[in-house]
Amino acid sequence: MTVIEKAQKYYKGNLSFFDDAQEQYKHLGSVLDKEKRLMEICPFGDEISDSNGENDFAVLDDVNTLKNVMVFAEINRYRETLLADMPEDERRKVTRLIINNLDKFHVKPVAFEVKEDAIVVAWYLNSVINTFRFSENIEALVD
């Protein structure tokens, strides 16, 4: 399955994919190899969680890996102005400017969709990730 097919599996909008989206996905490596390696280096939990909260991550340790980690975000303003409040010419110019600069993110998105009041941006972050590592890193997204 291509990165385009995977993204469309989770997002039903009209995404436009960057030319190198598939290359970004290929560099992540073989899903089966990564999953096998993660299961070898990240052991399953020893026991199921007990009622006092000890080993409360054990069930998720037994899940061990998450696949097709994607993030979708919406840009709906530029500086202090909502895109929906801009005159059409300005909104078109600002939208193009934003899209042309999406590759400046440290992790480049694979696709975007321009809506009337927003730009949806899609990242394919990882083909396989360990549950504990995901849990620790996802906290960075909470502000």
Coordinates of C-alpha atoms in Angstrom, one line a residue:
M1 CA 0.0 0.0 0.0
T2 CA 1.4 3.4 -0.9
V3 CA 1.5 6.4 1.4
I4 CA -1.2 8.0 -0.7
E5 CA -3.5 5.0 -0.1
K6 CA -2.7 4.9 3.6
A7 CA -3.5 8.6 4.0
Q8 CA -6.7 8.3 2.1
K9 CA -7.7 5.4 4.3
Y10 CA -7.7 7.8 7.3
Y11 CA -8.7 11.1 5.7
K12 CA -11.6 11.3 3.3
G13 CA -10.9 14.8 2.0
N14 CA -9.2 15.9 -1.2
L15 CA -5.5 15.7 -0.3
S16 CA -2.8 17.0 -2.7
F17 CA 0.3 15.0 -2.2
F18 CA 3.8 16.4 -2.4
D19 CA 6.0 14.8 -5.2
D20 CA 8.3 13.2 -2.7
A21 CA 5.6 11.8 -0.4
Q22 CA 6.3 8.2 -1.4
E23 CA 10.0 8.6 -1.0
Q24 CA 9.5 9.9 2.6
Y25 CA 7.5 6.7 3.3
K26 CA 10.1 4.4 1.7
H27 CA 12.9 5.7 3.9
L28 CA 11.0 4.5 7.0
G29 CA 11.9 0.9 6.1
S30 CA 10.1 -2.4 6.1
V31 CA 7.1 -2.5 8.4
L32 CA 7.6 -6.2 9.2
D33 CA 11.3 -5.8 9.9
K34 CA 10.7 -2.8 12.2
E35 CA 7.9 -4.5 14.0
K36 CA 10.0 -7.6 14.6
R37 CA 12.9 -5.5 15.8
L38 CA 10.7 -3.5 18.2
M39 CA 9.2 -6.7 19.6
E40 CA 12.7 -8.0 20.3
I41 CA 14.1 -4.9 22.0
C42 CA 10.9 -3.8 23.8
P43 CA 9.6 -6.8 25.7
F44 CA 6.0 -7.5 26.4
G45 CA 4.6 -6.7 29.8
D46 CA 5.1 -9.2 32.6
E47 CA 1.6 -9.1 34.0
I48 CA -1.7 -7.4 33.7
S49 CA -2.4 -4.2 35.6
D50 CA -3.6 -4.7 39.1
S51 CA -6.2 -2.7 40.9
N52 CA -3.7 -0.4 42.7
G53 CA -2.4 1.0 39.5
E54 CA 0.9 -0.9 39.4
N55 CA 1.9 -2.0 35.9
D56 CA -0.8 0.2 34.5
F57 CA 1.0 0.3 31.1
A58 CA 1.2 -3.5 30.9
V59 CA -1.7 -3.9 28.5
L60 CA -0.2 -1.4 26.1
D61 CA 3.2 -3.0 26.5
D62 CA 1.5 -6.2 25.2
V63 CA 0.2 -4.2 22.2
N64 CA 3.8 -3.3 21.7
T65 CA 3.6 -1.5 18.3
L66 CA 1.4 1.1 16.6
K67 CA 1.3 1.2 12.8
N68 CA 0.7 4.0 10.3
V69 CA 1.2 6.9 12.7
M70 CA -0.3 10.0 11.0
V71 CA -1.1 13.5 12.1
F72 CA -3.6 15.9 10.5
A73 CA -3.6 19.6 11.4
E74 CA -5.5 22.6 10.3
I75 CA -4.1 26.0 9.6
N76 CA -6.9 28.6 9.7
R77 CA -5.1 31.9 10.2
Y78 CA -2.1 33.8 9.0
R79 CA -0.8 36.2 11.5
E80 CA -3.8 37.8 13.2
T81 CA -6.3 37.2 10.4
L82 CA -8.5 34.1 9.8
L83 CA -8.2 32.8 6.3
A84 CA -12.0 33.0 6.0
D85 CA -11.9 36.7 6.8
M86 CA -9.4 37.6 4.1
P87 CA -10.3 39.0 0.7
E88 CA -10.2 36.2 -1.9
D89 CA -7.0 37.5 -3.6
E90 CA -5.1 37.8 -0.3
R91 CA -6.3 34.4 0.9
R92 CA -5.1 32.8 -2.4
K93 CA -1.7 34.5 -2.1
V94 CA -1.3 33.6 1.6
T95 CA -2.4 30.0 1.0
R96 CA 0.2 29.6 -1.8
L97 CA 2.8 31.2 0.5
I98 CA 2.0 28.7 3.3
I99 CA 1.9 25.7 1.0
N100 CA 5.3 26.7 -0.5
N101 CA 6.8 26.8 2.9
L102 CA 5.4 23.6 4.5
D103 CA 8.7 21.8 3.7
K104 CA 10.4 24.0 6.3
F105 CA 8.9 21.9 9.1
H106 CA 11.5 19.6 10.6
V107 CA 9.3 16.7 9.5
K108 CA 8.0 17.5 6.1
P109 CA 4.3 16.8 5.5
V110 CA 3.2 14.4 2.8
A111 CA 0.0 16.2 1.7
F112 CA -2.4 19.1 2.2
E113 CA -5.9 20.2 1.3
V114 CA -7.0 23.7 0.7
K115 CA -10.4 24.4 2.1
E116 CA -12.3 27.7 1.9
D117 CA -11.5 28.6 5.5
A118 CA -8.4 26.5 6.3
I119 CA -5.5 24.4 5.0
V120 CA -5.4 20.8 6.2
V121 CA -1.8 19.4 6.5
A122 CA -1.0 15.7 6.7
W123 CA 2.1 14.1 8.1
Y124 CA 2.9 10.4 7.8
L125 CA 5.2 10.1 10.9
N126 CA 6.0 6.5 11.2
S127 CA 5.1 3.1 9.7
V128 CA 5.6 1.4 13.1
I129 CA 6.4 2.8 16.6
N130 CA 6.6 1.2 20.0
T131 CA 3.6 2.0 22.2
F132 CA 5.7 3.3 25.2
R133 CA 7.8 5.6 23.0
F134 CA 4.7 6.9 21.3
S135 CA 3.1 7.6 24.6
E136 CA 6.1 9.5 25.9
N137 CA 6.5 11.5 22.7
I138 CA 2.9 12.4 22.1
E139 CA 3.0 14.5 25.2
A140 CA 5.0 17.1 23.3
L141 CA 1.9 17.9 21.3
V142 CA -0.1 18.8 24.3
D143 CA 0.2 22.4 25.2

